[in-house]
Short mmCIF file of C-alpha atoms in Angstrom, two decimals:
data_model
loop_
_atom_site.label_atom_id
_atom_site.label_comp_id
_atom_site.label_asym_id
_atom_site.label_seq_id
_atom_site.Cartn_x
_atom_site.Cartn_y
_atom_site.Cartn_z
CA UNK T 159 -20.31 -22.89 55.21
CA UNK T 160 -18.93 -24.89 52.52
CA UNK T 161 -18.60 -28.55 52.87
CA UNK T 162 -14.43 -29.35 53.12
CA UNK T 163 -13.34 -31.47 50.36
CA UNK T 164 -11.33 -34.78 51.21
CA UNK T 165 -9.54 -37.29 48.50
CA UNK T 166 -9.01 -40.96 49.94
CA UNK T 167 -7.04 -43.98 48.25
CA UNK T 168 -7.92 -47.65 47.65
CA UNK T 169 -5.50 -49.71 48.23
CA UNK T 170 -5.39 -50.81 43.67
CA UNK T 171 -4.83 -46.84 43.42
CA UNK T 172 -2.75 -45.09 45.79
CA UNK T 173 -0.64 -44.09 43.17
CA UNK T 174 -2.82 -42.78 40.98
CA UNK T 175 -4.67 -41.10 43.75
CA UNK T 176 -1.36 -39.19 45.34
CA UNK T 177 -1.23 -38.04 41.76
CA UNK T 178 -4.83 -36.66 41.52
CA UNK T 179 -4.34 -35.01 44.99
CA UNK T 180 -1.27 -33.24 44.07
CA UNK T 181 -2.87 -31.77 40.95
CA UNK T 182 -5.71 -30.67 42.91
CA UNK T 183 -3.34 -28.61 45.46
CA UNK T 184 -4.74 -31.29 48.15
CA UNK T 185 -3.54 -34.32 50.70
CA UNK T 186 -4.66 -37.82 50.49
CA UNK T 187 -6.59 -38.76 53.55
CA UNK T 188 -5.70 -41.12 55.98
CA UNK T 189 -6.96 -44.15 56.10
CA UNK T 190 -6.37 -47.90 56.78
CA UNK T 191 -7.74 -51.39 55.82
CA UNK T 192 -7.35 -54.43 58.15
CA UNK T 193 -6.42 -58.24 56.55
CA UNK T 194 -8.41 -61.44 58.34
CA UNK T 195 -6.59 -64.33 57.75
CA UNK T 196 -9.96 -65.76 56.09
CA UNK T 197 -9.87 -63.05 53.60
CA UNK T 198 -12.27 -61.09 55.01
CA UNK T 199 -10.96 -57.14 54.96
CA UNK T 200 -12.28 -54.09 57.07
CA UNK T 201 -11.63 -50.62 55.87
CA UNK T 202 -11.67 -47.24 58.15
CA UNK T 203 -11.13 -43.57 57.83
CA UNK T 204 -8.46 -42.71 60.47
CA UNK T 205 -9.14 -39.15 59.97
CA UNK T 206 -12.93 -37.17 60.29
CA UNK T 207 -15.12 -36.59 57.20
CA UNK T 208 -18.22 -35.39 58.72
CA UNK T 209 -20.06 -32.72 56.79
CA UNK T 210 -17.07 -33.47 53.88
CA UNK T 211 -17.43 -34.02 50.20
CA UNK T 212 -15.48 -37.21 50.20
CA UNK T 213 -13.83 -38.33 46.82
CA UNK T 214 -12.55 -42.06 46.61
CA UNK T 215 -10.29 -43.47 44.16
CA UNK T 216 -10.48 -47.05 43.30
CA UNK T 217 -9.70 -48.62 39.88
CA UNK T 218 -11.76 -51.76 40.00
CA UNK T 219 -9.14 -54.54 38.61
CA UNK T 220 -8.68 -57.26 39.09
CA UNK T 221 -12.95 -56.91 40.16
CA UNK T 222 -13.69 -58.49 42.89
CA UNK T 223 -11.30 -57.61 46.12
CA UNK T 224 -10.86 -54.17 44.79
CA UNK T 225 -14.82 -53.27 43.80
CA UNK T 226 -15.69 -54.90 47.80
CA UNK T 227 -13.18 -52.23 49.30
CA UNK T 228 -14.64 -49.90 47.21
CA UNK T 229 -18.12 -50.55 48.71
CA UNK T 230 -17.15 -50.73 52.12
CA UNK T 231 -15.27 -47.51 51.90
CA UNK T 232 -18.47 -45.78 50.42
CA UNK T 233 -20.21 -47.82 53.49
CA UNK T 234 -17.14 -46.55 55.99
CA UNK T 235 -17.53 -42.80 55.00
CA UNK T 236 -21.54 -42.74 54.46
CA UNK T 237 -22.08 -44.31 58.38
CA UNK T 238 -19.40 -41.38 59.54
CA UNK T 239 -21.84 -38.74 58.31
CA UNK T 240 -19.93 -37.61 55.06
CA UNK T 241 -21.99 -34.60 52.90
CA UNK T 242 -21.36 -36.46 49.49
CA UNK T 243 -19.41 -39.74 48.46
CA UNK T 244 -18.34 -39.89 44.95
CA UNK T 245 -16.36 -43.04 43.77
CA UNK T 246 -13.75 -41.99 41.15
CA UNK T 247 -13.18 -45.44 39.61
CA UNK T 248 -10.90 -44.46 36.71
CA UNK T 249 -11.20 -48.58 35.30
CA UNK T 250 -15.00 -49.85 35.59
CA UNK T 251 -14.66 -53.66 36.61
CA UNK T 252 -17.35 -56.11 34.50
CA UNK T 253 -18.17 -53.06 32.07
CA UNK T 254 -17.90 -56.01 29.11
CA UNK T 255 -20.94 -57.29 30.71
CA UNK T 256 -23.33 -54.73 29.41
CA UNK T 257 -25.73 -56.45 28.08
CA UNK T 258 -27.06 -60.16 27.76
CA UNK T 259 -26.04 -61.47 24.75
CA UNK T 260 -26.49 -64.87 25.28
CA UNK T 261 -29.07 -66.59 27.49
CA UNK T 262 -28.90 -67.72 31.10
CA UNK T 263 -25.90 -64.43 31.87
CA UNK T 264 -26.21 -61.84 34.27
CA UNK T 265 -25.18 -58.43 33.19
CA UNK T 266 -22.31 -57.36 35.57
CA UNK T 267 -22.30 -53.65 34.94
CA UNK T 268 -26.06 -53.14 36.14
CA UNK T 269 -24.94 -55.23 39.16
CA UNK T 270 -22.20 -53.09 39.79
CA UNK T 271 -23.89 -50.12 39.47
CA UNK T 272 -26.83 -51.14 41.83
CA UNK T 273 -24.35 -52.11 44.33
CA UNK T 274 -22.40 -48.96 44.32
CA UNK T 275 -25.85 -46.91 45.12
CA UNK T 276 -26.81 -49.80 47.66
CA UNK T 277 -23.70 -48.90 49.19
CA UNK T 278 -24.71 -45.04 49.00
CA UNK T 279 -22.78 -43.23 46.31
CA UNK T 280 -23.93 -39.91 45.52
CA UNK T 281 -21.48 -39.63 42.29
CA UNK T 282 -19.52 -41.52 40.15
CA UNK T 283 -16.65 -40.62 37.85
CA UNK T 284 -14.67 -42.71 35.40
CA UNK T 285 -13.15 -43.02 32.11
CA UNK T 286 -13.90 -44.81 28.96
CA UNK T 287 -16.46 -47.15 29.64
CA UNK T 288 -16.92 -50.06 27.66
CA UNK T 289 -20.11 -49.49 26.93
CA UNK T 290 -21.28 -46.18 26.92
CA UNK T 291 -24.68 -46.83 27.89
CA UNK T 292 -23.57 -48.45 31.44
CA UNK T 293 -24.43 -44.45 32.79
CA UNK T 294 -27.76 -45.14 32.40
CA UNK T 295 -27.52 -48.14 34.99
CA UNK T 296 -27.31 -45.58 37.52
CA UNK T 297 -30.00 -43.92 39.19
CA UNK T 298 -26.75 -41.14 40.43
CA UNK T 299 -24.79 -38.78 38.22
CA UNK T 300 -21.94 -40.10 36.27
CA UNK T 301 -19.08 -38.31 34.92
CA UNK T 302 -17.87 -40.08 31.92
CA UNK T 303 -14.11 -39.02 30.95
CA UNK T 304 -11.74 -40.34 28.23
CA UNK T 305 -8.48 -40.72 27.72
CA UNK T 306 -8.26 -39.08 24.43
CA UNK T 307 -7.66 -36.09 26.78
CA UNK T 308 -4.30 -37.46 27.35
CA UNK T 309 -3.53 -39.77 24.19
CA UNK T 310 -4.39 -37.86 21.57
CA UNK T 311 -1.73 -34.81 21.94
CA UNK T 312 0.58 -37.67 22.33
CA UNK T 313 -0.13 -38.79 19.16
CA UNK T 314 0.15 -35.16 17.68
CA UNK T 315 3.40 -35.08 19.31
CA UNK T 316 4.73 -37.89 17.15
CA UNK T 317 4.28 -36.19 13.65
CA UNK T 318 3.43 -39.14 12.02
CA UNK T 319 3.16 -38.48 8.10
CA UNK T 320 0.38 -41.01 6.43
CA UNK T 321 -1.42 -41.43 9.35
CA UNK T 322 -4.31 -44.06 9.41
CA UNK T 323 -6.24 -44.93 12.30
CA UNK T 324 -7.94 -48.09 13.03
CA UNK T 325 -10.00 -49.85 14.94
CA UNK T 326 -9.22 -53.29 16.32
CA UNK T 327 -12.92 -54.72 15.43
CA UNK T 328 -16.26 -53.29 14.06
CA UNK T 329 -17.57 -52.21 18.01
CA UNK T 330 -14.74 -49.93 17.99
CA UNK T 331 -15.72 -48.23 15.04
CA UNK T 332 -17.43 -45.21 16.65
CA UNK T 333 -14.02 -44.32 18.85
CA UNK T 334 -11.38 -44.67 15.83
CA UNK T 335 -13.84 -42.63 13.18
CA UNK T 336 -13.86 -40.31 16.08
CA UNK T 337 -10.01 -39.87 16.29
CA UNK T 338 -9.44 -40.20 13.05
CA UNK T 339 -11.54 -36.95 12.72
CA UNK T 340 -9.89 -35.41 14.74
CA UNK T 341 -6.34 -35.62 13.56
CA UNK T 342 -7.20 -35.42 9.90
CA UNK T 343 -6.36 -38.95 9.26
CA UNK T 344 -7.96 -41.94 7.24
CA UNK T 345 -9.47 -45.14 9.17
CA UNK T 346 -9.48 -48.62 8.96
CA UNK T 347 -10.97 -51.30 10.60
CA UNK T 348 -9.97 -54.69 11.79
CA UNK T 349 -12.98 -57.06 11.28
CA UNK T 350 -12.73 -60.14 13.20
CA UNK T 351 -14.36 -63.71 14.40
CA UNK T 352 -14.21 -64.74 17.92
CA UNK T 353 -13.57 -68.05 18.37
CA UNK T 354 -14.84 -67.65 22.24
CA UNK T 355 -13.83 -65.00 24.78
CA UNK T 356 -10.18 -64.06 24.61
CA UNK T 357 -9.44 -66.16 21.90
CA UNK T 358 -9.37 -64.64 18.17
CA UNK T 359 -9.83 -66.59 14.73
CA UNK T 360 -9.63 -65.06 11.11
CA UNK T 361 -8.75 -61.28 10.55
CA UNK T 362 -8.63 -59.32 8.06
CA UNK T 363 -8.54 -55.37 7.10
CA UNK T 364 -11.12 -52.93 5.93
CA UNK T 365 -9.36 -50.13 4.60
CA UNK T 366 -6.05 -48.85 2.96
CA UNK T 367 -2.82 -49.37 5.28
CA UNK T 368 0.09 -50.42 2.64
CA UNK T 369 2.51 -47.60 3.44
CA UNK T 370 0.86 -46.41 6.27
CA UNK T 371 1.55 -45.48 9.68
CA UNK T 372 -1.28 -47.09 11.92
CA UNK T 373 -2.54 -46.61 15.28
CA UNK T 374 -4.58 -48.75 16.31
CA UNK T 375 -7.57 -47.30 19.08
CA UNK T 376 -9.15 -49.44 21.63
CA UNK T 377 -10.67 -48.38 25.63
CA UNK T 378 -8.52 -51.34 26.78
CA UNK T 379 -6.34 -54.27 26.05
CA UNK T 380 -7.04 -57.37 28.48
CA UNK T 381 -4.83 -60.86 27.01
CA UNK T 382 -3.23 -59.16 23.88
CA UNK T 383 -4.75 -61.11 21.53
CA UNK T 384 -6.53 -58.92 19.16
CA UNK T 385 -4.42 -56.07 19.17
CA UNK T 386 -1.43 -58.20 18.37
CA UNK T 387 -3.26 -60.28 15.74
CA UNK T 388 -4.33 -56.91 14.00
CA UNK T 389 -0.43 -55.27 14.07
CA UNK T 390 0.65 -58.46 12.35
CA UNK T 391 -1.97 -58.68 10.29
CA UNK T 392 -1.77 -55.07 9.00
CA UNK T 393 2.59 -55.26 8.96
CA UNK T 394 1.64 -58.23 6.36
CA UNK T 395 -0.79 -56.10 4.52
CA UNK T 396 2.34 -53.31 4.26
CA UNK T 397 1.36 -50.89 6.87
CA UNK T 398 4.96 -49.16 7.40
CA UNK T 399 4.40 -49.18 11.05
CA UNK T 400 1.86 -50.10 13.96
CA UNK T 401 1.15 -48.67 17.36
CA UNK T 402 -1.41 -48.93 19.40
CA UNK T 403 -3.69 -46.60 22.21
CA UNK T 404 -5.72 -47.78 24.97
CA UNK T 405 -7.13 -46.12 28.33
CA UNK T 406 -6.99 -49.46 30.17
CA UNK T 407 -4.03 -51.50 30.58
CA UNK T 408 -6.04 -55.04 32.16
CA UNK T 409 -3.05 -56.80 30.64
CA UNK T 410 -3.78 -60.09 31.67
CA UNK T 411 -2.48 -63.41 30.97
CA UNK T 412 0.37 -63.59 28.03
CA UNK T 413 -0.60 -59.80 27.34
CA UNK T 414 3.17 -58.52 28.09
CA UNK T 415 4.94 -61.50 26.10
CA UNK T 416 2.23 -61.10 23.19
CA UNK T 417 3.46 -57.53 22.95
CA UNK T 418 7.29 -58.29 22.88
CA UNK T 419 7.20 -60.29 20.24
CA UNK T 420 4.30 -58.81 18.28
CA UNK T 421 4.75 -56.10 15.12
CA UNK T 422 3.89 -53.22 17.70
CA UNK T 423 6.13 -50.33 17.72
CA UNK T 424 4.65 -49.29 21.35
CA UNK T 425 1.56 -48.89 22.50
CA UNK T 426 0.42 -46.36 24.90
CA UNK T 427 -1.93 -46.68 27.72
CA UNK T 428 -2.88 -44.25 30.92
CA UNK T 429 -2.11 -44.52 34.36
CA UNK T 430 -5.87 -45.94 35.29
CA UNK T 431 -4.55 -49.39 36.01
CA UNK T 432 -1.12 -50.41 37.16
CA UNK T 433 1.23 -51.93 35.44
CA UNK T 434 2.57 -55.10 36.46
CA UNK T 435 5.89 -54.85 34.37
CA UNK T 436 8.66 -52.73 32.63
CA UNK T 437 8.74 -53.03 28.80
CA UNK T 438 9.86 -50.98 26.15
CA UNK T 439 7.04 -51.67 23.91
CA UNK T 440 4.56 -50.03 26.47
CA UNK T 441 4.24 -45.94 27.76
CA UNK T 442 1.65 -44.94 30.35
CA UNK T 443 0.58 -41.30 30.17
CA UNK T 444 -1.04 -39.70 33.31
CA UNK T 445 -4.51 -38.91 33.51
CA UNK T 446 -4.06 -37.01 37.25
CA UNK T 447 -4.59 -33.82 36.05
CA UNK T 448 -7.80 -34.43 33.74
CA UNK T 449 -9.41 -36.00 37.37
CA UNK T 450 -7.74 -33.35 39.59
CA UNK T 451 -9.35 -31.01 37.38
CA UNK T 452 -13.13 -32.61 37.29
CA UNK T 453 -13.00 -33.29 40.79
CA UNK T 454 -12.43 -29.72 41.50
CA UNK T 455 -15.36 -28.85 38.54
CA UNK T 456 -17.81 -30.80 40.76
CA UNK T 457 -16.66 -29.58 43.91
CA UNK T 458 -17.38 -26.22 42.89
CA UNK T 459 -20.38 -26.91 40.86
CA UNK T 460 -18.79 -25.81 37.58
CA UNK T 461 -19.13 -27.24 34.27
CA UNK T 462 -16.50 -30.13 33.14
CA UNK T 463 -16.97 -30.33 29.77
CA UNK T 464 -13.90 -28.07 29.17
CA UNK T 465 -11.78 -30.90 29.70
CA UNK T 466 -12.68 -33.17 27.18
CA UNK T 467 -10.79 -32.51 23.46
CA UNK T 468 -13.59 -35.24 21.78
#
């Protein structure tokens, strides 16, 4: 007999999750997390999964509360004799640390990954990693989406003549040529100095925009700060108008006031984080279906690669 398949919500992504389950035909599961006054949290299924193929959806931001419910969930549903735990985390907390590129730093995505199959994952699926190469961290399949699924026929649907797509600095290169293939468009690319984390210096543009529409391409924006650098930048080097696509809206810090008063016409994010507050400037598209779909792919043991347009 076929193991039943159950869809459970952490507490960053109910709404996301609700979503996902209604695409898929299904229910969200019951279940329940407890508050110490400490701090301390416990979660619990109120509702069997023996013998099920248990899917969990958790966006992991902001990291740290969110990625620990995450674990003890996986804990929770592995010690009540599930068939298979897969962790849909849509956002992958501390995928910018990939790699060490400075001495005496820990690299936070290995981490994360050995603490999600300490914690017994069988699966995980998310979306537009930071890096690419964090899949490898695991020693359990990934499923890697991306949001071009979604953003892309948005920016079809906008018939922009003179299109030119950029990318906000050289490490985003690889996405933007990518898009820019794909809708028949020319590229450009921000290059920039960091003065230190979050904080940009000089930029300039590689690239013809005078005239232009541009739309800029990142995987997220976190304080604002280079993406609204580079719409200024390129409004002063003539571009006749700026927006901007991400998958992850972190939005952190002076993000949403950097964005009002920035030369961005909107930008456009999915529905894998939250947002924290209503602006004009800024669209979320849903990405629901894309993981109602997958989920269902693996479930079945069918092949997922129909739903990716790159």
């Amino acid at each position: 007999m076929k193991a039943p398949i159950k869809i459970f919500a952490g507490s960053n992504s109910e709404h996301l999750a609700a979503k996902i389950a209604e695409a898929a035909g299904l229910n969200v599961g019951e279940s329940s997390i407890i508050r110490f006054s400490d701090g301390e949290f416990e979660t619990a299924y109120e509702e069997t999964v023996r013998g099920a193929h248990v899917f969990i959806v958790q966006s992991t931001y902001p990291p740290t509360d969110n990625l620990m419910e995450l674990l003890l969930m996986i804990d929770a549903a592995k010690r009540a004799s599930a068939y298979k735990v897969c962790a849909v985390i849509p956002y992958f907390g501390f995928a910018r640390q990939d790699r060490k590129d400075r001495p005496r730093v820990a690299i936070g995505a290995k981490l994360v990954a050995n603490l999600l199959m300490a914690a017994g994952v069988d699966r995980v699926m998310t979306m537009d990693l930071h890096a690419d190469q964090i899949q490898g961290f695991f020693d359990v399949p990934v499923d890697h989406l991306y949001g071009s699924s979604v953003l892309l026929p948005y920016v079809e649907e906008l018939k922009l003549s003179d299109l030119v797509v950029a990318s906000p600095d050289m490490g985003g290169s690889k996405r933007a040529h990518a898009y820019a293939k794909y809708l028949h468009a020319d590229m450009a690319i921000c290059h920039k100095r960091r003065e230190k984390a979050n904080v940009v210096g000089e930029m300039t543009a590689i690239g013809e925009v005078d005239g232009k529409n541009v739309v800029i391409v990142d995987d997220m924006i976190d304080t604002a700060g280079t993406i609204t650098k580079a719409a200024d930048m390129l409004k002063e080097k003539g571009a006749k108008s700026v927006r901007a696509i991400a998958s992850h809206a972190v939005l952190s810090g002076p993000a949403y006031e950097r964005i009002e008063n920035s030369s961005l016409e909107e930008v456009i994010f999915t529905n894998s984080i939250p947002l924290r507050e209503e602006s004009d400037k800024i669209k979320s598209l849903s990405i629901a279906e894309i993981f109602a779909k997958t989920i269902l792919n693996v479930y079945n043991c069918e092949s997922i690669s129909s739903n990716f347009i790159l």
